[in-house]
PDB file of C-alpha atoms in Angstrom:
ATOM      1  CA  MET A   1    -106.828  23.758-197.792  1.00 43.00           C
ATOM      2  CA  THR A   2    -109.672  22.357-195.680  1.00 53.00           C
ATOM      3  CA  ALA A   3    -108.483  18.885-194.162  1.00 59.00           C
ATOM      4  CA  THR A   4    -110.698  16.250-194.894  1.00 66.00           C
ATOM      5  CA  THR A   5    -111.431  13.865-191.669  1.00 76.00           C
ATOM      6  CA  GLU A   6    -109.976  10.502-192.058  1.00 85.00           C
ATOM      7  CA  LEU A   7    -112.515   7.381-192.913  1.00 91.00           C
ATOM      8  CA  PRO A   8    -112.913   5.098-190.164  1.00 93.00           C
ATOM      9  CA  THR A   9    -113.364   1.080-190.123  1.00 93.00           C
ATOM     10  CA  ARG A  10    -114.928  -1.437-188.439  1.00 92.00           C
ATOM     11  CA  LYS A  11    -112.196  -1.789-186.258  1.00 92.00           C
ATOM     12  CA  ASP A  12    -113.655   1.616-184.768  1.00 93.00           C
ATOM     13  CA  GLU A  13    -115.804   0.975-181.890  1.00 90.00           C
ATOM     14  CA  ALA A  14    -118.792   3.466-182.781  1.00 92.00           C
ATOM     15  CA  TRP A  15    -118.367   1.813-186.869  1.00 95.00           C
ATOM     16  CA  ARG A  16    -118.059  -2.091-186.222  1.00 93.00           C
ATOM     17  CA  TYR A  17    -121.783  -2.579-187.567  1.00 95.00           C
ATOM     18  CA  SER A  18    -121.157   0.212-190.465  1.00 95.00           C
ATOM     19  CA  ALA A  19    -121.219  -0.263-194.121  1.00 94.00           C
ATOM     20  CA  VAL A  20    -118.033   1.743-193.859  1.00 95.00           C
ATOM     21  CA  GLU A  21    -116.993   0.602-197.655  1.00 94.00           C
ATOM     22  CA  LYS A  22    -120.094   3.099-198.865  1.00 93.00           C
ATOM     23  CA  LEU A  23    -118.185   5.738-197.287  1.00 94.00           C
ATOM     24  CA  ARG A  24    -116.460   8.679-199.516  1.00 91.00           C
ATOM     25  CA  ALA A  25    -113.804  11.356-198.882  1.00 89.00           C
ATOM     26  CA  GLY A  26    -115.738  14.585-197.623  1.00 90.00           C
ATOM     27  CA  ASP A  27    -118.651  12.575-196.288  1.00 91.00           C
ATOM     28  CA  LEU A  28    -117.353  13.091-192.133  1.00 93.00           C
ATOM     29  CA  ASP A  29    -116.609  16.391-192.494  1.00 92.00           C
ATOM     30  CA  ALA A  30    -119.745  18.275-191.897  1.00 93.00           C
ATOM     31  CA  VAL A  31    -120.877  18.458-188.022  1.00 96.00           C
ATOM     32  CA  ARG A  32    -123.784  20.393-187.137  1.00 97.00           C
ATOM     33  CA  GLN A  33    -123.309  22.350-183.828  1.00 98.00           C
ATOM     34  CA  ILE A  34    -126.592  23.272-181.944  1.00 98.00           C
ATOM     35  CA  ASP A  35    -126.469  25.017-178.795  1.00 98.00           C
ATOM     36  CA  VAL A  36    -129.784  25.053-176.810  1.00 98.00           C
ATOM     37  CA  ALA A  37    -129.857  28.380-174.400  1.00 98.00           C
ATOM     38  CA  ALA A  38    -130.821  27.983-170.764  1.00 98.00           C
ATOM     39  CA  GLY A  39    -134.781  27.468-170.460  1.00 98.00           C
ATOM     40  CA  ASP A  40    -135.402  27.101-173.920  1.00 98.00           C
ATOM     41  CA  SER A  41    -136.317  23.925-175.814  1.00 98.00           C
ATOM     42  CA  ALA A  42    -135.648  22.829-179.292  1.00 98.00           C
ATOM     43  CA  ARG A  43    -136.459  20.286-181.485  1.00 98.00           C
ATOM     44  CA  GLU A  44    -134.817  18.400-184.890  1.00 98.00           C
ATOM     45  CA  ILE A  45    -137.303  16.109-187.156  1.00 98.00           C
ATOM     46  CA  ILE A  46    -134.652  14.283-189.326  1.00 97.00           C
ATOM     47  CA  LEU A  47    -136.409  11.856-192.094  1.00 96.00           C
ATOM     48  CA  VAL A  48    -134.230   9.959-194.756  1.00 95.00           C
ATOM     49  CA  SER A  49    -136.451   8.774-197.294  1.00 90.00           C
ATOM     50  CA  ASP A  50    -136.693   7.932-201.306  1.00 82.00           C
ATOM     51  CA  GLU A  51    -137.457  11.580-201.970  1.00 71.00           C
ATOM     52  CA  ASN A  52    -134.468  13.259-200.124  1.00 69.00           C
ATOM     53  CA  SER A  53    -131.987  10.445-199.984  1.00 73.00           C
ATOM     54  CA  GLY A  54    -128.565   9.074-201.986  1.00 77.00           C
ATOM     55  CA  GLU A  55    -126.596   6.199-201.991  1.00 91.00           C
ATOM     56  CA  THR A  56    -125.133   7.487-198.307  1.00 94.00           C
ATOM     57  CA  GLU A  57    -126.440   9.715-195.946  1.00 94.00           C
ATOM     58  CA  ILE A  58    -124.830  10.991-192.836  1.00 95.00           C
ATOM     59  CA  HIS A  59    -125.786  12.987-190.337  1.00 96.00           C
ATOM     60  CA  ARG A  60    -123.560  14.352-187.789  1.00 97.00           C
ATOM     61  CA  LEU A  61    -124.830  16.500-185.075  1.00 98.00           C
ATOM     62  CA  LYS A  62    -123.543  17.830-181.998  1.00 98.00           C
ATOM     63  CA  VAL A  63    -125.499  19.541-179.313  1.00 98.00           C
ATOM     64  CA  ASN A  64    -124.991  21.354-175.947  1.00 98.00           C
ATOM     65  CA  VAL A  65    -127.997  21.761-173.950  1.00 98.00           C
ATOM     66  CA  GLY A  66    -128.173  24.624-171.307  1.00 98.00           C
ATOM     67  CA  GLU A  67    -129.552  24.453-167.793  1.00 98.00           C
ATOM     68  CA  ASN A  68    -133.105  23.582-167.536  1.00 98.00           C
ATOM     69  CA  ALA A  69    -133.400  23.239-171.056  1.00 98.00           C
ATOM     70  CA  ARG A  70    -134.795  20.676-173.505  1.00 98.00           C
ATOM     71  CA  PHE A  71    -133.677  18.814-176.647  1.00 98.00           C
ATOM     72  CA  GLU A  72    -135.540  16.684-178.876  1.00 98.00           C
ATOM     73  CA  ILE A  73    -134.676  15.065-182.030  1.00 98.00           C
ATOM     74  CA  PHE A  74    -136.945  12.352-184.047  1.00 98.00           C
ATOM     75  CA  GLY A  75    -135.626  10.501-187.297  1.00 97.00           C
ATOM     76  CA  VAL A  76    -136.912   7.750-189.225  1.00 97.00           C
ATOM     77  CA  ILE A  77    -134.345   6.262-191.628  1.00 97.00           C
ATOM     78  CA  ALA A  78    -135.936   4.616-194.254  1.00 95.00           C
ATOM     79  CA  SER A  79    -133.909   5.159-197.338  1.00 93.00           C
ATOM     80  CA  ALA A  80    -129.970   4.990-198.514  1.00 93.00           C
ATOM     81  CA  ASP A  81    -127.997   2.143-198.971  1.00 94.00           C
ATOM     82  CA  TYR A  82    -126.055   3.277-195.873  1.00 97.00           C
ATOM     83  CA  ALA A  83    -127.366   5.890-193.582  1.00 97.00           C
ATOM     84  CA  ARG A  84    -126.434   7.034-190.039  1.00 97.00           C
ATOM     85  CA  LEU A  85    -127.714   9.788-187.797  1.00 97.00           C
ATOM     86  CA  GLU A  86    -125.090  10.586-185.064  1.00 97.00           C
ATOM     87  CA  VAL A  87    -125.516  12.626-181.857  1.00 98.00           C
ATOM     88  CA  GLU A  88    -123.164  13.718-179.298  1.00 98.00           C
ATOM     89  CA  VAL A  89    -125.104  15.796-176.843  1.00 98.00           C
ATOM     90  CA  THR A  90    -123.948  17.590-173.236  1.00 98.00           C
ATOM     91  CA  LEU A  91    -126.193  18.432-170.783  1.00 98.00           C
ATOM     92  CA  ALA A  92    -126.289  21.152-168.346  1.00 98.00           C
ATOM     93  CA  LYS A  93    -128.004  20.996-164.923  1.00 98.00           C
ATOM     94  CA  GLY A  94    -131.547  20.100-165.050  1.00 98.00           C
ATOM     95  CA  ALA A  95    -131.321  20.098-169.072  1.00 98.00           C
ATOM     96  CA  HIS A  96    -132.871  17.356-170.738  1.00 98.00           C
ATOM     97  CA  PHE A  97    -132.485  14.937-174.029  1.00 98.00           C
ATOM     98  CA  GLU A  98    -134.965  13.214-175.745  1.00 98.00           C
ATOM     99  CA  LEU A  99    -134.797  10.531-179.045  1.00 98.00           C
ATOM    100  CA  GLY A 100    -137.305   8.474-180.497  1.00 98.00           C
ATOM    101  CA  GLY A 101    -135.545   7.027-183.603  1.00 98.00           C
ATOM    102  CA  ILE A 102    -136.710   4.262-186.021  1.00 98.00           C
ATOM    103  CA  THR A 103    -134.627   2.259-189.118  1.00 97.00           C
ATOM    104  CA  VAL A 104    -136.940   0.225-191.440  1.00 96.00           C
ATOM    105  CA  GLY A 105    -134.921  -1.792-194.776  1.00 94.00           C
ATOM    106  CA  GLY A 106    -134.440  -4.767-196.695  1.00 93.00           C
ATOM    107  CA  ARG A 107    -131.955  -6.294-199.084  1.00 92.00           C
ATOM    108  CA  ASP A 108    -128.699  -5.015-198.090  1.00 93.00           C
ATOM    109  CA  THR A 109    -129.065  -1.857-196.166  1.00 95.00           C
ATOM    110  CA  VAL A 110    -127.327  -0.486-193.405  1.00 97.00           C
ATOM    111  CA  ARG A 111    -129.310   2.114-191.091  1.00 97.00           C
ATOM    112  CA  GLU A 112    -128.346   3.490-187.837  1.00 98.00           C
ATOM    113  CA  PHE A 113    -128.176   5.567-184.739  1.00 98.00           C
ATOM    114  CA  VAL A 114    -125.095   6.371-182.778  1.00 98.00           C
ATOM    115  CA  THR A 115    -125.700   8.595-179.583  1.00 98.00           C
ATOM    116  CA  ARG A 116    -123.106   9.919-177.091  1.00 98.00           C
ATOM    117  CA  VAL A 117    -125.057  11.811-174.374  1.00 98.00           C
ATOM    118  CA  VAL A 118    -122.927  13.204-171.701  1.00 98.00           C
ATOM    119  CA  HIS A 119    -124.684  14.266-168.305  1.00 98.00           C
ATOM    120  CA  ALA A 120    -122.078  16.973-167.350  1.00 98.00           C
ATOM    121  CA  GLU A 121    -123.842  18.516-164.530  1.00 98.00           C
ATOM    122  CA  PRO A 122    -125.969  17.264-161.376  1.00 98.00           C
ATOM    123  CA  GLU A 123    -130.103  16.563-162.108  1.00 98.00           C
ATOM    124  CA  GLY A 124    -130.091  15.803-165.907  1.00 98.00           C
ATOM    125  CA  THR A 125    -132.009  13.647-167.761  1.00 98.00           C
ATOM    126  CA  SER A 126    -132.088  11.743-170.962  1.00 98.00           C
ATOM    127  CA  ASN A 127    -134.322   8.937-172.629  1.00 98.00           C
ATOM    128  CA  GLN A 128    -133.701   7.079-175.975  1.00 98.00           C
ATOM    129  CA  THR A 129    -136.320   4.786-177.601  1.00 98.00           C
ATOM    130  CA  VAL A 130    -135.154   3.463-180.916  1.00 98.00           C
ATOM    131  CA  ARG A 131    -136.782   0.503-182.838  1.00 97.00           C
ATOM    132  CA  SER A 132    -135.728  -1.401-185.748  1.00 97.00           C
ATOM    133  CA  VAL A 133    -137.614  -3.429-188.254  1.00 96.00           C
ATOM    134  CA  HIS A 134    -135.551  -5.146-191.340  1.00 96.00           C
ATOM    135  CA  TRP A 135    -135.547  -7.821-193.748  1.00 94.00           C
ATOM    136  CA  GLY A 136    -133.762  -9.530-196.408  1.00 94.00           C
ATOM    137  CA  GLN A 137    -130.027  -9.083-195.725  1.00 95.00           C
ATOM    138  CA  GLY A 138    -131.060  -5.521-194.222  1.00 96.00           C
ATOM    139  CA  THR A 139    -129.350  -4.315-191.163  1.00 97.00           C
ATOM    140  CA  GLY A 140    -130.255  -1.747-188.218  1.00 97.00           C
ATOM    141  CA  SER A 141    -128.218  -0.896-185.534  1.00 97.00           C
ATOM    142  CA  PHE A 142    -128.085   1.620-182.222  1.00 97.00           C
ATOM    143  CA  LEU A 143    -124.882   2.314-180.381  1.00 97.00           C
ATOM    144  CA  GLY A 144    -126.086   4.453-177.414  1.00 96.00           C
ATOM    145  CA  SER A 145    -123.533   5.675-174.873  1.00 96.00           C
ATOM    146  CA  ILE A 146    -124.460   7.513-171.846  1.00 97.00           C
ATOM    147  CA  ASP A 147    -121.502   9.090-169.862  1.00 97.00           C
ATOM    148  CA  VAL A 148    -122.006  10.437-166.089  1.00 98.00           C
ATOM    149  CA  VAL A 149    -119.590  12.598-165.098  1.00 97.00           C
ATOM    150  CA  ARG A 150    -118.296  12.730-161.317  1.00 96.00           C
ATOM    151  CA  HIS A 151    -120.283  15.074-159.898  1.00 95.00           C
ATOM    152  CA  ALA A 152    -123.653  15.002-161.742  1.00 97.00           C
ATOM    153  CA  GLN A 153    -125.449  13.887-159.221  1.00 98.00           C
ATOM    154  CA  LYS A 154    -129.335  13.021-159.680  1.00 97.00           C
ATOM    155  CA  THR A 155    -129.023  12.045-163.149  1.00 98.00           C
ATOM    156  CA  ASP A 156    -131.879   9.725-164.878  1.00 98.00           C
ATOM    157  CA  ALA A 157    -131.081   8.034-168.080  1.00 98.00           C
ATOM    158  CA  ALA A 158    -132.606   5.599-169.834  1.00 97.00           C
ATOM    159  CA  GLN A 159    -132.200   3.701-173.136  1.00 97.00           C
ATOM    160  CA  ASP A 160    -134.712   1.499-174.922  1.00 96.00           C
ATOM    161  CA  PHE A 161    -134.308  -0.593-177.969  1.00 97.00           C
ATOM    162  CA  LYS A 162    -136.219  -3.422-179.953  1.00 96.00           C
ATOM    163  CA  GLY A 163    -135.569  -4.847-182.944  1.00 96.00           C
ATOM    164  CA  LEU A 164    -137.829  -6.999-185.301  1.00 94.00           C
ATOM    165  CA  LEU A 165    -137.045  -9.146-187.870  1.00 94.00           C
ATOM    166  CA  LEU A 166    -139.519 -10.069-190.345  1.00 91.00           C
ATOM    167  CA  GLU A 167    -137.108 -12.334-192.198  1.00 90.00           C
ATOM    168  CA  LYS A 168    -134.425 -14.725-191.695  1.00 91.00           C
ATOM    169  CA  GLY A 169    -130.672 -12.781-192.722  1.00 93.00           C
ATOM    170  CA  ALA A 170    -131.674  -9.582-191.313  1.00 95.00           C
ATOM    171  CA  THR A 171    -129.987  -8.496-188.451  1.00 96.00           C
ATOM    172  CA  VAL A 172    -130.375  -5.897-185.842  1.00 96.00           C
ATOM    173  CA  ASN A 173    -127.563  -4.953-183.190  1.00 96.00           C
ATOM    174  CA  ALA A 174    -127.779  -3.018-179.738  1.00 95.00           C
ATOM    175  CA  VAL A 175    -124.971  -1.840-178.160  1.00 94.00           C
ATOM    176  CA  PRO A 176    -125.683   0.131-174.933  1.00 92.00           C
ATOM    177  CA  GLN A 177    -122.450   1.495-173.108  1.00 92.00           C
ATOM    178  CA  LEU A 178    -122.916   3.007-169.541  1.00 94.00           C
ATOM    179  CA  GLU A 179    -120.060   5.063-168.207  1.00 95.00           C
ATOM    180  CA  ILE A 180    -121.251   6.700-164.546  1.00 95.00           C
ATOM    181  CA  PHE A 181    -118.910   7.821-162.256  1.00 95.00           C
ATOM    182  CA  ALA A 182    -121.829   9.754-159.694  1.00 95.00           C
ATOM    183  CA  ASP A 183    -123.383   7.800-156.877  1.00 92.00           C
ATOM    184  CA  ASP A 184    -126.556   8.899-157.023  1.00 96.00           C
ATOM    185  CA  VAL A 185    -128.132   8.265-160.176  1.00 96.00           C
ATOM    186  CA  LYS A 186    -130.887   5.780-162.126  1.00 96.00           C
ATOM    187  CA  CYS A 187    -129.617   4.724-165.426  1.00 94.00           C
ATOM    188  CA  ALA A 188    -131.274   1.860-167.323  1.00 92.00           C
ATOM    189  CA  HIS A 189    -130.818   0.382-170.733  1.00 92.00           C
ATOM    190  CA  GLY A 190    -133.092  -2.553-172.217  1.00 91.00           C
ATOM    191  CA  ALA A 191    -132.570  -4.388-175.492  1.00 92.00           C
ATOM    192  CA  THR A 192    -134.695  -6.847-176.957  1.00 92.00           C
ATOM    193  CA  VAL A 193    -134.809  -8.503-180.709  1.00 90.00           C
ATOM    194  CA  GLY A 194    -137.181 -11.085-182.123  1.00 86.00           C
ATOM    195  CA  GLN A 195    -139.571 -11.759-184.589  1.00 80.00           C
ATOM    196  CA  LEU A 196    -144.000 -10.575-184.631  1.00 74.00           C
ATOM    197  CA  ASP A 197    -146.100 -12.340-182.102  1.00 70.00           C
ATOM    198  CA  GLU A 198    -147.544 -15.325-183.721  1.00 68.00           C
ATOM    199  CA  SER A 199    -150.150 -15.494-180.435  1.00 68.00           C
ATOM    200  CA  ALA A 200    -151.608 -11.462-181.961  1.00 61.00           C
ATOM    201  CA  ARG A 201    -151.205 -12.538-185.072  1.00 63.00           C
ATOM    202  CA  PHE A 202    -153.702 -15.584-184.511  1.00 63.00           C
ATOM    203  CA  TYR A 203    -155.883 -13.646-182.464  1.00 57.00           C
ATOM    204  CA  MET A 204    -156.346 -11.232-185.127  1.00 66.00           C
ATOM    205  CA  ALA A 205    -156.590 -13.817-187.955  1.00 65.00           C
ATOM    206  CA  ALA A 206    -159.597 -15.069-185.621  1.00 65.00           C
ATOM    207  CA  ARG A 207    -161.301 -11.887-185.772  1.00 68.00           C
ATOM    208  CA  GLY A 208    -161.484 -11.818-189.536  1.00 66.00           C
ATOM    209  CA  LEU A 209    -158.467  -9.364-190.466  1.00 71.00           C
ATOM    210  CA  PRO A 210    -156.250 -10.888-193.418  1.00 71.00           C
ATOM    211  CA  PRO A 211    -152.505 -11.602-192.805  1.00 71.00           C
ATOM    212  CA  GLU A 212    -151.479  -8.383-194.380  1.00 74.00           C
ATOM    213  CA  LEU A 213    -153.611  -6.015-192.614  1.00 77.00           C
ATOM    214  CA  SER A 214    -152.550  -7.723-189.352  1.00 77.00           C
ATOM    215  CA  ARG A 215    -148.977  -7.348-189.721  1.00 80.00           C
ATOM    216  CA  ARG A 216    -149.248  -3.971-190.712  1.00 83.00           C
ATOM    217  CA  LEU A 217    -151.283  -3.270-187.594  1.00 85.00           C
ATOM    218  CA  LEU A 218    -148.383  -5.172-185.325  1.00 87.00           C
ATOM    219  CA  VAL A 219    -145.590  -3.363-186.733  1.00 89.00           C
ATOM    220  CA  GLN A 220    -146.981   0.066-186.772  1.00 91.00           C
ATOM    221  CA  ALA A 221    -147.621  -0.322-183.188  1.00 91.00           C
ATOM    222  CA  PHE A 222    -144.131  -1.426-182.544  1.00 93.00           C
ATOM    223  CA  ILE A 223    -142.429   1.398-184.136  1.00 95.00           C
ATOM    224  CA  GLY A 224    -145.162   3.789-183.031  1.00 95.00           C
ATOM    225  CA  ASP A 225    -143.287   3.710-179.346  1.00 95.00           C
ATOM    226  CA  ALA A 226    -140.543   5.718-180.833  1.00 97.00           C
ATOM    227  CA  LEU A 227    -142.923   8.450-181.517  1.00 97.00           C
ATOM    228  CA  VAL A 228    -144.728   8.581-178.435  1.00 96.00           C
ATOM    229  CA  SER A 229    -142.804  11.452-176.840  1.00 96.00           C
ATOM    230  CA  LEU A 230    -143.372  13.573-180.308  1.00 97.00           C
ATOM    231  CA  ASP A 231    -146.349  15.884-178.956  1.00 95.00           C
ATOM    232  CA  ASP A 232    -146.573  17.188-182.772  1.00 96.00           C
ATOM    233  CA  GLU A 233    -149.389  14.994-184.319  1.00 95.00           C
ATOM    234  CA  GLY A 234    -148.687  16.297-187.843  1.00 96.00           C
ATOM    235  CA  GLU A 235    -144.577  15.559-187.701  1.00 97.00           C
ATOM    236  CA  GLN A 236    -145.548  12.113-185.626  1.00 96.00           C
ATOM    237  CA  GLU A 237    -148.184  11.047-188.835  1.00 95.00           C
ATOM    238  CA  ARG A 238    -145.584  12.059-191.566  1.00 96.00           C
ATOM    239  CA  LEU A 239    -142.478  10.067-189.517  1.00 97.00           C
ATOM    240  CA  LEU A 240    -144.839   6.970-189.342  1.00 95.00           C
ATOM    241  CA  ARG A 241    -146.232   7.368-192.567  1.00 94.00           C
ATOM    242  CA  ALA A 242    -142.487   7.574-194.341  1.00 94.00           C
ATOM    243  CA  ALA A 243    -141.751   4.157-192.196  1.00 94.00           C
ATOM    244  CA  LEU A 244    -145.151   2.280-193.219  1.00 93.00           C
ATOM    245  CA  ASP A 245    -144.788   3.536-196.685  1.00 90.00           C
ATOM    246  CA  LYS A 246    -141.079   1.598-196.838  1.00 88.00           C
ATOM    247  CA  LEU A 247    -142.881  -1.630-195.188  1.00 83.00           C
ATOM    248  CA  ASP A 248    -145.731  -1.801-197.064  1.00 80.00           C
ATOM    249  CA  ARG A 249    -143.500  -2.757-199.924  1.00 78.00           C
ATOM    250  CA  HIS A 250    -142.418  -5.704-198.008  1.00 72.00           C
ATOM    251  CA  LEU A 251    -145.337  -6.860-195.916  1.00 64.00           C
TER     252      LEU A 251
END
């Protein structure tokens, strides 16, 4: 008989903003293992959209990235009442991890990225960029942990989160956590939450752009930051379109 993973509560740090009441037995049993061999590269594209999601959508990945290897994951969470992408990455010497994530949503939906990046060897690098746009009572969250072990010198790790609230009542959360035991490292994180730039909207309106188009262009530029490192134009367009399709229904 297969044991079922015990469901978490909001008392668990990694689930404090989650819609844990929507979890059911078995939702957390599946963890996909990915191993990237030394010198190789791999990419995952995860899209949670109206076409492929249920009420609850959970993706859990555990990734080992070999020496001088590269792993990228780009994701858009644009559907499901509760959706979560959870990634744990362990980096060998000289390995790189790249994350680009977007959450969008309204009503009372909850959509989140949760990451733990372990720099287990020297000279590893990681970069995480997440953008969240929400309205209504929607919630978007990014919980990102970076762990640098004692001998992982020359580590270079960064997180960048920005949230955009289109209406009062929406919420975005950013919880960066850095645990660093090496002393020759570069680790940075930034988190900002705000509303649309009114001066930019005024500038665009003064040049004849209608308000709806102005808002759309500003939001497109905002979320596009998360996909800058994706060098596949077709996939970049597909992910961006999925996010904008959801936004267009609101804008």
